[in-house]
Amino acid sequence: MKSGHWRDWIDEQSGRLFIAPAVAVVLAFSIFPLGVSALLSVSRFSLQAGGVDLAFIGALNYRRLLLGSQQYHFLGTQGELPVWGGPVLALVVALFGAGFVRSMRGLPDARRWTAGSAGALGCLLAATLLAPLGPFQARAAALIEAADVPWFAWLGGVALSLVALALLLQRLAPGRIGIAGWCGRLLAATFTMVLAMLVIATGGRGGQPGSMLTTLFYVVGGTALQFALGLGLAMLCAQNIRGRDFFRLSFFLPLMVTPVGVAYTFRMLADMSVGPLAPLARWFGMGALTWAQDAWSARWVVLLSDAWQWTPFMFIVLLAAVEGQSREQVEAAQLDGASSWRVFRDITWPGIAPTAAALVLIRLIEGFKIVDLPNVLTNGGPGIATESMTLHAFIDWRTLNLGGSAAVAYMLLFVATVSTVSFFQFVVRPARGPR
């Protein structure tokens, strides 16, 4: 190539060449830890004289978490099946069936309902075969044992069946949803149904959720509470009320405190014997309450302390979105006699929905990394009741179980990726609207 051509090529590629070193560094620092963690997750790590020993053990660390000795720690302990289990599972299946039908708008009703029902029932069957705990676990285990095939062949068979179902749905309902879109929908539906079965299995008498369901409790419950409080405070501070600048600053302060500081603050506040709220607790007859010894009260204290710290983040972004709207529409609606609720439903919410969806997505991603609060507040206890997946991985790492720690970390990556990508595809994108 002549020198003139080289100069032209460099000029055309100058943008990419300029950022290439930064991209290379970022990828190196991202891919290297992922690669080492992947190697550790399929190895047994042990200290030896003069070094370490890594022995390849395949998927044994993952099988311990899902089916073996660490299942109680990661997934939980199965108890009696609760009476609400059947209706909850039926509701989840019906919601996904309705979602499939809704995604095929424009096709004949008979074809939409046939395809939607086939998709939902196919996901239910796949979830039944994949769920390590749940109402159908005994029958699924008997079927797997009778089939007498290796676990990876069984898992691959279920995955191929979902791909075949996606091809069938694409033929039944040809349209704007391609094969990849159907595969993503079926994966999200199957994953949610597996989670529903785990909740049902561990939610009855004698059951105990593991670190995965505890993490999802913090993520889903905490994000929902933070969003509701943040939106309410934003709507309040957007009004022309006296002292609203003071309230804005006050509501924002908790975000500046470190998670460890928040944990020690709530540990002091929740002390019902000598804490500042102890007289009030005694007045209400709750002086003998020992929240740290009860699994659910300890989880709620962790969730509330996380909400106290992160609600200001929701508040400040939603306040900016609300105040960034045009006032003309709101004032015109108010002049026409529209109620406050109708103004919010028809004008405010459609305007802030894209920002709200992106905000919830950010908090979902952050929520999966919760570790400081349960570590300082309860040290994961009582027992393992308040352990998040990150704390679970950290405790395994601290006890030199590096393989188990890496396996928990990869399971966290899988759960967080499926959850956030599903939320982005099914909530954030529709909220943005067509582009």
C-alpha positions as a printed Julia matrix, in Angstrom:
435×3 Matrix{Float64}:
   0.0     0.0    0.0
   1.33    3.41  -0.96
   2.05    6.03   1.66
  -0.87    8.16   0.48
  -3.25    5.26   0.95
  -1.9     4.65   4.46
  -2.51    8.26   5.38
  -6.08    8.08   4.03
  -6.73    4.85   5.94
  -5.33    6.34   9.17
  -7.48    9.42   8.71
 -10.6     7.26   8.23
  -9.82    5.1   11.25
  -8.48    7.87  13.49
 -11.46    7.76  15.83
 -11.16    4.02  16.44
  -7.37    4.19  16.72
  -7.62    7.01  19.23
  -9.78    5.06  21.68
  -8.23    1.61  20.96
  -5.64    1.78  23.81
  -8.32    2.69  26.36
 -10.63   -0.09  25.1
  -7.75   -2.6   25.22
  -6.94   -1.69  28.84
 -10.58   -1.91  29.9
 -11.05   -5.28  28.2
  -7.81   -6.6   29.72
  -8.89   -5.64  33.23
 -12.37   -7.09  32.6
 -11.56  -10.28  30.76
  -8.57  -11.32  32.88
 -10.51  -11.51  36.19
 -13.41  -13.26  34.45
 -11.03  -15.82  32.97
  -9.27  -16.48  36.27
 -12.62  -16.77  38.08
 -13.88  -19.19  35.44
 -10.77  -21.33  35.92
 -11.16  -21.26  39.71
 -14.85  -22.18  39.52
 -14.0   -25.5   37.86
 -11.0   -26.22  40.12
 -10.19  -27.23  43.66
  -7.78  -24.76  45.22
  -5.44  -25.81  48.0
  -2.29  -24.44  49.58
   0.81  -26.56  49.24
   4.33  -26.21  50.54
   5.93  -23.55  48.4
   2.83  -22.68  46.35
  -0.72  -23.62  45.49
  -2.38  -26.55  43.78
  -5.25  -26.22  41.29
  -6.98  -29.49  40.45
  -9.58  -29.55  37.66
 -12.88  -30.9   38.98
 -15.27  -29.88  36.2
 -18.68  -28.63  37.29
 -18.46  -30.12  40.78
 -18.54  -26.7   42.5
 -21.75  -25.8   40.63
 -23.34  -29.19  41.34
 -22.63  -28.75  45.04
 -24.46  -25.42  44.97
 -27.46  -26.62  42.99
 -27.83  -30.28  43.93
 -25.26  -31.2   46.57
 -24.01  -30.34  50.03
 -24.23  -26.55  49.54
 -27.78  -26.53  48.16
 -29.24  -25.48  51.55
 -26.81  -22.53  51.57
 -27.33  -21.33  48.0
 -30.93  -22.29  47.11
 -32.4   -23.05  50.53
 -34.18  -25.89  52.29
 -37.46  -27.3   51.02
 -40.34  -27.25  53.49
 -43.99  -28.14  53.3
 -45.72  -26.87  50.18
 -47.8   -23.82  51.16
 -51.45  -23.44  50.19
 -50.61  -20.31  48.18
 -48.01  -22.16  46.11
 -50.35  -23.5   43.4
 -52.17  -20.19  42.78
 -48.89  -18.26  42.67
 -47.36  -20.63  40.1
 -50.58  -20.59  38.04
 -50.53  -16.78  38.12
 -46.92  -16.64  36.89
 -47.69  -19.05  34.02
 -50.84  -17.08  33.1
 -48.95  -13.77  33.12
 -46.28  -15.06  30.77
 -48.94  -16.65  28.52
 -50.74  -13.3   28.36
 -47.44  -11.56  27.66
 -46.7   -13.91  24.77
 -50.19  -13.33  23.34
 -49.8    -9.55  23.7
 -46.44   -9.59  21.91
 -48.14  -11.05  18.78
 -50.6    -8.24  18.2
 -51.84   -8.05  14.62
 -52.24  -11.81  14.15
 -55.55  -13.73  14.3
 -56.7   -14.36  17.87
 -56.79  -18.15  17.51
 -53.19  -18.25  16.35
 -52.01  -15.84  19.07
 -53.66  -17.82  21.85
 -52.39  -21.14  20.5
 -48.82  -19.84  20.29
 -49.02  -18.06  23.67
 -50.39  -21.14  25.45
 -47.76  -23.38  23.82
 -44.98  -21.0   24.9
 -46.16  -20.74  28.51
 -46.72  -24.49  28.92
 -43.36  -25.26  27.29
 -41.6   -22.96  29.74
 -43.48  -24.56  32.65
 -42.33  -28.01  31.52
 -38.72  -26.81  31.16
 -38.83  -25.12  34.59
 -40.2   -28.32  36.13
 -37.27  -30.31  34.73
 -34.67  -27.69  35.73
 -35.83  -26.6   39.2
 -33.71  -28.3   41.89
 -36.48  -27.65  44.45
 -40.19  -27.22  44.03
 -43.59  -28.89  43.93
 -42.62  -31.22  41.05
 -39.02  -31.88  42.08
 -39.58  -35.49  43.21
 -41.22  -36.51  39.93
 -38.6   -34.68  37.88
 -35.79  -36.37  39.84
 -37.41  -39.79  39.25
 -37.68  -39.06  35.53
 -34.04  -37.94  35.33
 -32.91  -41.05  37.19
 -34.97  -43.29  34.91
 -33.53  -41.61  31.81
 -30.01  -42.36  33.12
 -28.23  -39.68  31.08
 -25.41  -37.36  32.2
 -26.45  -34.01  33.69
 -24.95  -32.0   30.8
 -26.89  -34.08  28.24
 -30.07  -33.47  30.23
 -29.39  -29.73  30.44
 -28.5   -29.56  26.74
 -31.67  -31.46  25.86
 -33.83  -28.94  27.72
 -31.98  -26.04  26.04
 -32.46  -27.57  22.59
 -36.13  -28.15  23.35
 -36.54  -24.44  24.14
 -34.8   -23.53  20.87
 -37.13  -25.91  19.0
 -40.09  -24.29  20.77
 -38.83  -20.87  19.69
 -38.67  -22.08  16.06
 -42.21  -23.44  16.35
 -43.52  -20.18  17.81
 -41.79  -18.18  15.1
 -43.54  -20.3   12.46
 -46.9   -20.14  14.24
 -46.69  -16.38  14.62
 -44.43  -14.96  11.91
 -43.88  -11.28  12.46
 -41.55   -8.87  14.08
 -40.28  -11.34  16.72
 -37.36  -13.37  15.39
 -35.79  -16.57  16.69
 -33.45  -14.69  19.04
 -36.36  -12.71  20.43
 -38.38  -15.84  21.13
 -35.35  -17.55  22.7
 -34.89  -14.58  25.03
 -38.57  -14.57  25.98
 -38.61  -18.3   26.66
 -35.4   -18.09  28.72
 -36.8   -15.23  30.83
 -40.1   -17.06  31.36
 -38.39  -20.35  32.29
 -36.0   -18.57  34.67
 -38.87  -16.76  36.39
 -40.86  -19.99  36.76
 -37.83  -21.73  38.29
 -37.55  -18.86  40.79
 -41.27  -19.12  41.54
 -40.85  -22.84  42.27
 -37.92  -22.1   44.58
 -39.97  -19.48  46.44
 -42.84  -21.97  46.83
 -40.48  -24.75  47.96
 -38.73  -22.65  50.61
 -41.69  -20.5   51.65
 -43.68  -23.16  53.48
 -43.35  -24.43  57.05
 -39.85  -25.77  57.69
 -38.45  -24.12  54.59
 -35.51  -21.72  54.53
 -34.48  -19.48  51.59
 -30.84  -19.58  50.57
 -28.53  -16.75  49.6
 -29.92  -16.51  46.04
 -33.53  -15.89  47.12
 -32.35  -13.59  49.92
 -30.45  -11.54  47.33
 -33.53  -11.33  45.12
 -35.56  -10.23  48.16
 -33.11   -7.36  48.72
 -33.0    -6.47  45.01
 -36.71   -6.65  44.12
 -38.16   -5.54  47.46
 -35.53   -2.88  48.07
 -35.73   -1.4   44.57
 -39.54   -1.3   44.66
 -39.54    0.41  48.07
 -36.84    2.89  47.02
 -38.68    3.74  43.83
 -42.02    4.27  45.59
 -40.46    6.48  48.27
 -38.27    8.37  45.8
 -41.19    9.07  43.44
 -43.41   10.21  46.31
 -40.75   12.56  47.67
 -39.99   13.88  44.16
 -43.65   14.65  43.52
 -43.86   16.35  46.91
 -40.74   18.48  46.44
 -41.82   19.44  42.91
 -44.73   21.33  44.46
 -44.41   24.97  45.4
 -44.25   24.36  49.16
 -42.46   26.33  51.87
 -38.97   25.08  52.73
 -38.67   22.71  49.78
 -34.96   23.53  49.3
 -34.34   22.41  52.89
 -36.25   19.16  52.27
 -34.32   18.52  49.04
 -30.99   18.81  50.86
 -32.2    16.72  53.81
 -33.49   13.9   51.61
 -30.19   13.81  49.72
 -27.92   13.5   52.79
 -28.14    9.68  53.34
 -26.54    9.12  49.92
 -23.34   10.72  51.2
 -22.93    8.23  54.06
 -20.84    5.11  53.45
 -22.63    1.72  53.57
 -20.64    0.76  56.67
 -21.74    3.98  58.37
 -25.36    3.26  57.42
 -25.04   -0.27  58.82
 -23.69    0.94  62.18
 -26.36    3.66  62.33
 -29.16    1.16  61.82
 -27.54   -1.28  64.21
 -27.68    1.43  66.88
 -31.22    2.55  65.96
 -32.58   -1.0   65.94
 -31.19   -1.83  69.39
 -34.42   -2.14  71.39
 -32.66   -2.32  74.77
 -30.34    0.73  74.86
 -30.86    2.4   71.44
 -32.42    5.84  70.97
 -35.75    4.23  70.04
 -35.73    1.92  73.08
 -38.17    4.08  75.17
 -40.61    4.18  72.27
 -40.29    0.4   71.76
 -40.94   -0.23  75.46
 -43.98    2.07  75.34
 -45.4    -0.05  72.49
 -44.54   -3.27  74.36
 -41.72   -4.18  71.93
 -38.82   -3.78  74.35
 -38.06   -7.5   74.3
 -37.94   -7.66  70.5
 -34.68   -9.22  69.3
 -34.85   -8.63  65.58
 -31.39  -10.05  64.93
 -32.5   -13.5   66.12
 -35.43  -13.75  63.74
 -34.67  -14.45  60.08
 -37.32  -12.24  58.46
 -37.0    -9.29  60.85
 -33.22   -9.32  60.25
 -33.77   -9.38  56.46
 -36.21   -6.48  56.73
 -33.73   -4.43  58.75
 -31.11   -4.97  56.03
 -33.63   -4.05  53.32
 -34.79   -0.91  55.16
 -31.23    0.28  55.77
 -30.45   -0.2   52.06
 -33.62    1.7   51.16
 -32.65    4.53  53.54
 -29.33    4.94  51.78
 -30.47    4.65  48.15
 -33.89    6.33  48.16
 -32.15    9.74  47.76
 -30.64    8.52  44.48
 -34.11    7.69  43.17
 -35.44   10.94  44.57
 -32.93   13.28  42.98
 -33.14   11.71  39.49
 -36.95   11.51  39.51
 -37.16   15.08  40.78
 -35.04   16.24  37.85
 -37.29   14.27  35.45
 -40.49   15.72  36.95
 -39.2    19.28  36.93
 -37.86   18.88  33.4
 -41.37   18.45  32.01
 -43.19   21.2   30.22
 -45.49   23.11  32.6
 -47.88   24.17  29.84
 -49.51   20.74  29.54
 -49.98   20.41  33.29
 -51.41   23.9   33.66
 -53.76   23.37  30.69
 -55.03   20.12  32.22
 -55.54   21.8   35.6
 -57.47   24.63  33.94
 -59.71   21.99  32.31
 -60.48   20.61  35.77
 -58.37   17.43  35.65
 -57.66   15.88  39.05
 -54.11   15.53  40.37
 -54.21   11.76  39.85
 -55.3    12.17  36.22
 -52.58   14.75  35.58
 -50.03   12.31  36.99
 -51.41    9.3   35.07
 -51.84   10.98  31.66
 -49.08   13.61  31.61
 -46.42   13.21  34.3
 -45.94    9.44  34.25
 -45.67    9.04  30.43
 -43.09   11.83  30.48
 -40.88   10.35  33.2
 -41.4     6.64  32.38
 -38.2     6.24  30.26
 -36.1     7.88  32.99
 -37.81    5.82  35.69
 -37.23    2.55  33.81
 -33.52    3.32  33.29
 -33.21    4.36  36.94
 -34.73    1.1   38.19
 -32.39   -0.82  35.88
 -29.35    0.9   37.42
 -30.55    0.12  40.94
 -31.26   -3.51  40.0
 -27.67   -3.92  38.83
 -26.32   -2.22  41.96
 -28.66   -4.15  44.24
 -27.14   -7.5   43.29
 -23.82   -6.34  44.77
 -25.12   -5.72  48.3
 -22.55   -6.98  50.81
 -21.6    -4.28  53.36
 -24.97   -3.97  55.08
 -25.64   -7.68  55.82
 -21.98   -8.18  56.7
 -21.87   -5.38  59.3
 -25.48   -5.49  60.52
 -25.92   -9.23  61.02
 -22.75  -10.91  59.74
 -25.08  -12.94  57.55
 -27.09  -14.29  60.48
 -29.02  -15.59  62.18
 -27.4   -18.66  60.65
 -27.25  -17.79  56.95
 -30.62  -16.0   56.85
 -29.38  -12.59  55.68
 -26.48  -13.66  53.48
 -26.54  -12.17  50.0
 -24.81  -13.99  47.15
 -21.94  -11.51  47.29
 -21.49  -12.11  51.02
 -21.77  -15.85  50.4
 -18.93  -15.65  47.86
 -16.88  -13.43  50.19
 -17.21  -15.85  53.13
 -16.17  -18.77  50.91
 -13.2   -16.76  49.68
 -12.24  -15.86  53.28
 -12.18  -19.56  54.18
  -9.94  -20.28  51.15
 -12.71  -22.1   49.28
 -11.79  -20.17  46.16
 -13.45  -22.62  43.77
 -16.78  -22.44  45.61
 -16.48  -18.65  45.87
 -15.9   -18.32  42.11
 -18.86  -20.63  41.38
 -21.16  -18.45  43.54
 -19.82  -15.36  41.77
 -20.57  -16.85  38.35
 -24.06  -17.85  39.45
 -24.53  -14.26  40.62
 -23.37  -13.05  37.2
 -25.88  -15.36  35.48
 -28.82  -14.34  37.7
 -27.99  -10.63  37.46
 -27.51  -10.77  33.67
 -30.75  -12.65  32.95
 -32.72  -10.4   35.33
 -31.38   -7.08  34.08
 -31.41   -7.98  30.38
 -35.02   -9.19  30.73
 -35.94   -5.97  32.52
 -34.24   -3.91  29.81
 -35.97   -5.78  26.97
 -39.44   -5.97  28.49
 -39.63   -2.72  30.5
 -36.98   -0.16  29.51
 -37.32   -0.55  25.72
 -41.14   -0.35  25.67
 -40.94    2.68  27.98
 -38.63    4.44  25.52
 -41.11    3.89  22.7
 -40.36    3.39  18.99
 -37.28    5.17  17.63
